[in-house]
Short mmCIF file of C-alpha atoms in Angstrom, two decimals:
data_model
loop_
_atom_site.label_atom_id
_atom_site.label_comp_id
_atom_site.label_asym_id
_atom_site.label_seq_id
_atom_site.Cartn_x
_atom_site.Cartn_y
_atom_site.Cartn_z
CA UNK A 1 0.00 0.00 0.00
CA UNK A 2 1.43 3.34 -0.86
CA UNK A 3 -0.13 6.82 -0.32
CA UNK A 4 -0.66 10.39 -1.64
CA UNK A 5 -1.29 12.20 1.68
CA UNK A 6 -3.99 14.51 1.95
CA UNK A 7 -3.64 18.26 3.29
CA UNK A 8 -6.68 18.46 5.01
CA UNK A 9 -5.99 17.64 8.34
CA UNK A 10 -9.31 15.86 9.53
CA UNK A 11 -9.43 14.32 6.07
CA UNK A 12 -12.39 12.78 4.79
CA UNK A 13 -14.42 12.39 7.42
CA UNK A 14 -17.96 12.74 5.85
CA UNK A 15 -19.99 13.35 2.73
CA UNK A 16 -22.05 16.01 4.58
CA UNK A 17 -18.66 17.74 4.87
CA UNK A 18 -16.55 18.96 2.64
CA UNK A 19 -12.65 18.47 3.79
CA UNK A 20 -11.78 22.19 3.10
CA UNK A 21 -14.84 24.22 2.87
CA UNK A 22 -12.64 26.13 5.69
CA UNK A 23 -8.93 26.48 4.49
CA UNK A 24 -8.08 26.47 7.83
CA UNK A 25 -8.40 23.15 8.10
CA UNK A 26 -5.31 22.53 5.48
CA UNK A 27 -2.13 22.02 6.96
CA UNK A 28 1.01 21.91 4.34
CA UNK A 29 3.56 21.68 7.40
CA UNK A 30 1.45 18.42 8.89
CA UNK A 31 1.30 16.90 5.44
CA UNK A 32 4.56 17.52 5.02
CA UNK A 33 5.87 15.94 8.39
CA UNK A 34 4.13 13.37 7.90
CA UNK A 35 4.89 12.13 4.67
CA UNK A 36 8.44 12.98 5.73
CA UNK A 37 7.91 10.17 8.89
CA UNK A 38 6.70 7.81 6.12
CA UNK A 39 8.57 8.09 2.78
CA UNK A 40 7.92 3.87 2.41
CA UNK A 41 4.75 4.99 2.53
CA UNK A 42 3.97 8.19 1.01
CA UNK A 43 4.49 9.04 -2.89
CA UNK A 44 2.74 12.27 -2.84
CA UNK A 45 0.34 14.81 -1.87
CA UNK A 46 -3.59 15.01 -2.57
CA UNK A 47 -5.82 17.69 -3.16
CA UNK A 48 -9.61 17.33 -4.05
CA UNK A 49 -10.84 20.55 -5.61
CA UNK A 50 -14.55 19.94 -6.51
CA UNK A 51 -16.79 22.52 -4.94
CA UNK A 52 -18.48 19.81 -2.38
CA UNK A 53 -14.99 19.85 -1.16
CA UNK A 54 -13.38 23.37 -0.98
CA UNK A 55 -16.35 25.82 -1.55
CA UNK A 56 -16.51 27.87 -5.46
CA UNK A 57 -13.19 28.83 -5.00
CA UNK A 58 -10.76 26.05 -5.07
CA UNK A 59 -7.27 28.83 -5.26
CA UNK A 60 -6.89 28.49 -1.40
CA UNK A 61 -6.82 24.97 -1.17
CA UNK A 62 -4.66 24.16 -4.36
CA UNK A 63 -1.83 26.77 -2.73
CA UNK A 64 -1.49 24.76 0.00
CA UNK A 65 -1.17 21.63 -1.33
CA UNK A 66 1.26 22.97 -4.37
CA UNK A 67 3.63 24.14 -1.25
CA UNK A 68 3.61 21.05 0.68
CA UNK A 69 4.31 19.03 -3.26
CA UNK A 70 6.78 20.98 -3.78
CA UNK A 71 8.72 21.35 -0.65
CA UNK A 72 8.72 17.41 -0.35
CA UNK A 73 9.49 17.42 -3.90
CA UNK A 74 7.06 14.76 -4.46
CA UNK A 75 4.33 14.37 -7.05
CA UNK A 76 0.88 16.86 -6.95
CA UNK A 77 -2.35 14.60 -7.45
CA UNK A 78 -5.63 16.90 -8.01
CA UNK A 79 -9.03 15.60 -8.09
CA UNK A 80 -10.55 17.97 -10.90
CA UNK A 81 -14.04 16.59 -10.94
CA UNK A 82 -16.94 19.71 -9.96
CA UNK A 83 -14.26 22.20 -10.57
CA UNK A 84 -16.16 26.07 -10.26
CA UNK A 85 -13.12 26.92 -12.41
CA UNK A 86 -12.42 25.45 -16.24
CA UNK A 87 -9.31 23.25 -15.97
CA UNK A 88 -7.25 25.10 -18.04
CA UNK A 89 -7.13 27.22 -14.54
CA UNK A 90 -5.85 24.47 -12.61
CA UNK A 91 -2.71 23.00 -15.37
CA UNK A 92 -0.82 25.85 -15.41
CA UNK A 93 0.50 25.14 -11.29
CA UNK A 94 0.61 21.65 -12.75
CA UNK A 95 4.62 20.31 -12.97
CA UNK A 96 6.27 17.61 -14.61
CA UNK A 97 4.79 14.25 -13.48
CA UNK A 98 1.91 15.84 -11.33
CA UNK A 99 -1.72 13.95 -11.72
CA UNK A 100 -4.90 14.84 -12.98
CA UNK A 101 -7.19 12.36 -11.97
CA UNK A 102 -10.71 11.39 -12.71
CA UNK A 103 -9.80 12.49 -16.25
CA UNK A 104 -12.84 10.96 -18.20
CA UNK A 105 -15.28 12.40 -15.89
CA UNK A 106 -18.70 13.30 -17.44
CA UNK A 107 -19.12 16.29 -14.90
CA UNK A 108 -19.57 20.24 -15.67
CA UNK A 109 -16.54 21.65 -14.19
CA UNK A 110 -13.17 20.62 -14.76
CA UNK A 111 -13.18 18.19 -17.95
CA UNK A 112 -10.51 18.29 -20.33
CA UNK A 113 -13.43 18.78 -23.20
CA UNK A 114 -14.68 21.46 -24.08
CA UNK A 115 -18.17 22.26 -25.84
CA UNK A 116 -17.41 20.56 -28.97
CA UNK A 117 -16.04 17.84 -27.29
CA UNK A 118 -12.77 18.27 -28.49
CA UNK A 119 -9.33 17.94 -26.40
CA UNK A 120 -8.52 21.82 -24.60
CA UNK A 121 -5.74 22.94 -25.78
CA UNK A 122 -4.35 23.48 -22.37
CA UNK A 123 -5.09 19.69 -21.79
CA UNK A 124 -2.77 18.67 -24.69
CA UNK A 125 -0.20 21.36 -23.90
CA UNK A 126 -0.01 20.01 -20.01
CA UNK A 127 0.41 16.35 -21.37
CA UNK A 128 3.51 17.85 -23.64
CA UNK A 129 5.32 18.65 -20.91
CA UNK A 130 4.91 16.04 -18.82
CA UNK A 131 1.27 16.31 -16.71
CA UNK A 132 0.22 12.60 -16.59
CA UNK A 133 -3.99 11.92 -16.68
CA UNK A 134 -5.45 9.12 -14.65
CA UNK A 135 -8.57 7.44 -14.73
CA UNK A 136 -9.85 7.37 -11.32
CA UNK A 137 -13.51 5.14 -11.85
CA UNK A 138 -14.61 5.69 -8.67
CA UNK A 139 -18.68 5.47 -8.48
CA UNK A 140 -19.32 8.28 -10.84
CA UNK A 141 -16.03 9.35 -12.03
CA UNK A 142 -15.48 7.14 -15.37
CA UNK A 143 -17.85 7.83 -18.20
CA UNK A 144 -18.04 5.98 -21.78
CA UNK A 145 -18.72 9.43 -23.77
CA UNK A 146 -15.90 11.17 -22.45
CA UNK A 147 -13.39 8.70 -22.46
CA UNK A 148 -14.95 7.75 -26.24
CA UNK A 149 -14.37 11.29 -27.66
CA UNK A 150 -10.52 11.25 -26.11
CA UNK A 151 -9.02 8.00 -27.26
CA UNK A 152 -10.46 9.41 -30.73
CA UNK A 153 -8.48 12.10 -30.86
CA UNK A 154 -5.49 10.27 -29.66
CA UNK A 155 -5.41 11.04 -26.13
CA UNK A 156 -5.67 7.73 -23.76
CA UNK A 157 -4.98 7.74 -20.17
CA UNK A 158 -1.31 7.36 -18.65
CA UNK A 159 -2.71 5.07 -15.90
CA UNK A 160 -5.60 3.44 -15.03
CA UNK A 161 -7.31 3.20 -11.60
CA UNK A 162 -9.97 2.04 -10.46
CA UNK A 163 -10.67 4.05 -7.28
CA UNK A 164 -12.20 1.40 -5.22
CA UNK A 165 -13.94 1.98 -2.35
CA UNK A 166 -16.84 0.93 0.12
CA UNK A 167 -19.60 2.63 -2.41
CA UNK A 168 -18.44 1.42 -5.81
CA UNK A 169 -17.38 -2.29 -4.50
CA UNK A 170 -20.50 -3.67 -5.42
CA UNK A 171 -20.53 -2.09 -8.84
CA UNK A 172 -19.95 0.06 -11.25
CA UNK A 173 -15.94 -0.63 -10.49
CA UNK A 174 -15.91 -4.02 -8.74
CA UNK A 175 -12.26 -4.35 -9.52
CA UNK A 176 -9.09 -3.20 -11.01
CA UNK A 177 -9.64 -5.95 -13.70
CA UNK A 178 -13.27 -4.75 -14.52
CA UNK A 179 -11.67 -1.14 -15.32
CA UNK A 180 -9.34 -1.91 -17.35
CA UNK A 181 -12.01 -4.37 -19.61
CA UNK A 182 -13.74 -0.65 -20.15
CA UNK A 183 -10.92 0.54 -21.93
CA UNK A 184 -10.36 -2.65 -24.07
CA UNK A 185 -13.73 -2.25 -24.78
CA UNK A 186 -13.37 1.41 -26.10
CA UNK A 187 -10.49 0.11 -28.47
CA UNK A 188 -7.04 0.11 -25.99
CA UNK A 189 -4.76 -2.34 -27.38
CA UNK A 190 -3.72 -5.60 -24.32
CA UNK A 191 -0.57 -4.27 -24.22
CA UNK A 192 -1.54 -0.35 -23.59
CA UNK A 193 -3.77 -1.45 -21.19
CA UNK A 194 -0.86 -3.63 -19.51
CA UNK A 195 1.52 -0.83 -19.43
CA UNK A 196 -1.31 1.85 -17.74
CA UNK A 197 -1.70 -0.11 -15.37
CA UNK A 198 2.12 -1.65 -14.26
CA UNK A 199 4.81 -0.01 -15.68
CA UNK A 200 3.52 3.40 -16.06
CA UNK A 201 2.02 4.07 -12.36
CA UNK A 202 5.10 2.20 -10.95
CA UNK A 203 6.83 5.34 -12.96
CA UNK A 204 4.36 7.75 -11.60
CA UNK A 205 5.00 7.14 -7.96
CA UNK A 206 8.52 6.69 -8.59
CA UNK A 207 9.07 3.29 -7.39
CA UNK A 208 10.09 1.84 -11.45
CA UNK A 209 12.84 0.19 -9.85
CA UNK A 210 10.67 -2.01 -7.70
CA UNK A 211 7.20 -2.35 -8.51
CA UNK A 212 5.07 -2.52 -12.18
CA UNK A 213 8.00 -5.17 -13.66
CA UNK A 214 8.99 -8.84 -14.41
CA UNK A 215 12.66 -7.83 -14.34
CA UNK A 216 14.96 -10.52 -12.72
CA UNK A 217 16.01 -10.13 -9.02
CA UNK A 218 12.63 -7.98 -8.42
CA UNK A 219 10.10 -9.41 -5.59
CA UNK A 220 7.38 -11.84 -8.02
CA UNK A 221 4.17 -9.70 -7.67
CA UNK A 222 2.28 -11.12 -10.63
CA UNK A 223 -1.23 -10.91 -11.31
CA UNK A 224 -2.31 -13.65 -13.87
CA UNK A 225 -5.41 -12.77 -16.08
CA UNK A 226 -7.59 -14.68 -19.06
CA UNK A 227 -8.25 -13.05 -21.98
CA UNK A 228 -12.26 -14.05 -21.82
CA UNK A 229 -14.25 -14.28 -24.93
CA UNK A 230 -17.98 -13.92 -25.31
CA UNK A 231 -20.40 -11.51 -23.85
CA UNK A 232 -20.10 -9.05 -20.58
CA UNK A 233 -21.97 -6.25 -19.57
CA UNK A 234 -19.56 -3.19 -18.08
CA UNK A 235 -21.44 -0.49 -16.46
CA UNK A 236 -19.55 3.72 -16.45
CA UNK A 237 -20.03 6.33 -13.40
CA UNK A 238 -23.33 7.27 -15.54
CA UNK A 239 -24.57 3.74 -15.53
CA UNK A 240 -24.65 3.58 -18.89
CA UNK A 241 -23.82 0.20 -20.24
CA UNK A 242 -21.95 -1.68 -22.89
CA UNK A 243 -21.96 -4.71 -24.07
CA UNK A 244 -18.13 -6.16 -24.44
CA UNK A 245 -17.36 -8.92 -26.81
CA UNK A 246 -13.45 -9.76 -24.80
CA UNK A 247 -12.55 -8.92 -21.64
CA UNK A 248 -9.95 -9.67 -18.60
CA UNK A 249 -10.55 -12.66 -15.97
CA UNK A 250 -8.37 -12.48 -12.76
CA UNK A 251 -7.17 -15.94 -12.45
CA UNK A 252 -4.45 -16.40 -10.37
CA UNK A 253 -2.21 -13.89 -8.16
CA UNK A 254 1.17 -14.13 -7.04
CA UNK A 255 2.61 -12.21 -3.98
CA UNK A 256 5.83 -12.35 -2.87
CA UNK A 257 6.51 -15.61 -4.70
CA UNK A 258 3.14 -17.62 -3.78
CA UNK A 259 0.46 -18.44 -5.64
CA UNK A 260 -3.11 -18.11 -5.33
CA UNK A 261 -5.36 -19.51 -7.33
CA UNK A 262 -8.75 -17.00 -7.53
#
C-alpha cells in the first residue's frame, strides 16, 4: 500500500462535509511531516478541488497543497471533478509528473473537453510537458462518452485506476480488472492497457525500480489474467452500459513468490 497524503488535516471524514470548505483546516507543514515520517509509505500529496470539497473557489486549497508538493518534492495529485473553475485554470501550477485524476469524468466543471467535445488545448499542452492523466472510476467518475471522444483524438490515459472503495465495490468498479475491460472495450490495445496499469504508475509514484516489472532479481508480484471471450456487460459512473465482446478474468495472483489460485 502506498499513499498520496492529503492536506486536510481531519481528512475525509464525511460526505455532509466537505474536507476544506474552511482552508483552515489545510495544513502543508502536517502533510509535510508526515509524509516525511513515512517516505515507504507516502508518494505524494492530494488535493480534491470539486466545490463539495473546498467551496466555489478552489485557489486556497490548491496553494497549499502545491507548497507542501513541492517542498517534499514529491508528485501533486488533483481531483478535478466539480471544478467552479475550467481546468485550463488548474494546469498551469501543474509540474512535470503531477496527476490529474478522474480524467474521463462526465461532470460540468473541470473536464478536459470542451463544448465541442474536443481535447482543450491546455489539456494537450499540459500532457507535452509532462502532466500525466489518470482514470480514477470511482462510483461516478469514469464515463463511456468522455473517455470515447478522447481516445479518438489520440489522447488515452497514462494510468488506469480504479478508485475502489466501500460505495463502488458492489458495482460500477468491482475491480481493477473490470476497469481496465472498459478501456479494451473502447479500443485500448492488451498491451496499452498492460503498461497503464504496471509499468507506467510504478513510474508515476517513482518506485520503477521495484514495482510494475517482471525484471529478474525484483520481488514476483504477478497478477495472472484470461483473456475471456464472449459476452459481458460493463457499467460507467453514468450507468450507462456496454456490451463487451473480450474482456480480462483475474485468475491467479502471485505475492511475494506464492500463488493463489482465484
Amino acid at each position: 500500500m502506498l499513499a498520496f497524503v492529503h492536506v486536510a488535516v481531519e481528512g475525509m471524514i464525511s460526505p455532509l462535509v466537505g474536507e476544506l470548505e474552511d482552508v483552515r483546516w489545510a495544513s502543508a507543514e502536517q502533510a509535510v511531516a508526515c509524509a516525511r515520517e513515512h517516505p515507504d509509505v507516502v508518494v505524494g500529496v492530494k488535493i480534491r478541488l470539486g466545490y463539495q470539497m473546498v467551496g466555489p473557489n478552489p485557489e486556497p486549497s490548491l496553494v497549499i497543497a502545491r507548497r507542501a508538493a513541492d517542498e517534499l518534492g514529491l508528485p501533486l495529485m488533483v481531483h478535478v471533478i466539480d471544478m467552479r473553475r475550467p481546468i485550463g485554470w488548474l494546469l498551469p501550477s501543474m509540474h512535470e509528473g503531477d496527476i490529474v485524476t478522474h480524467c474521463f469524468h462526465g461532470s460540468d466543471g473541470g473536464g478536459i473537453l470542451d463544448g465541442n467535445g474536443r481535447i482543450l488545448s491546455e489539456v494537450i499542452e499540459a500532457r507535452e510537458r509532462g502532466v500525466l492523466f489518470d482514470i480514477g472510476h470511482g462510483i461516478g467518475s469514469f464515463t463511456w462518452r468522455v473517455a470515447r471522444a478522447a481516445l479518438e483524438q489520440a489522447f488515452p490515459p497514462d494510468t488506469i485506476s480504479s478508485d475502489i472503495h466501500t460505495h463502488n465495490i458492489a458495482g460500477p468498479v468491482f475491480d481493477q480488472p473490470t476497469t481496465l475491460s472498459k478501456l479494451l472495450h473502447l479500443g485500448m490495445t492488451l498491451p496499452e492497457v498492460v503498461r497503464a496499469t504496471t509499468v507506467a504508475p510504478a513510474a508515476a509514484v517513482r518506485r520503477a525500480d521495484e514495482l510494475g516489472s517482471l525484471a529478474p532479481g525484483r520481488e514476483a508480484d504477478v497478477t495472472v489474467l484470461e483473456l475471456a471471450h464472449g459476452a459481458r456487460t460493463l457499467t460507467d459512473g453514468e450507468t450507462r452500459s456496454k456490451t463487451a465482446a473480450t474482456w480480462l478474468e483475474p485468475r491467479f495472483v502471485v505475492r511475494a513468490g506464492t500463488a493463489f489460485e482465484l
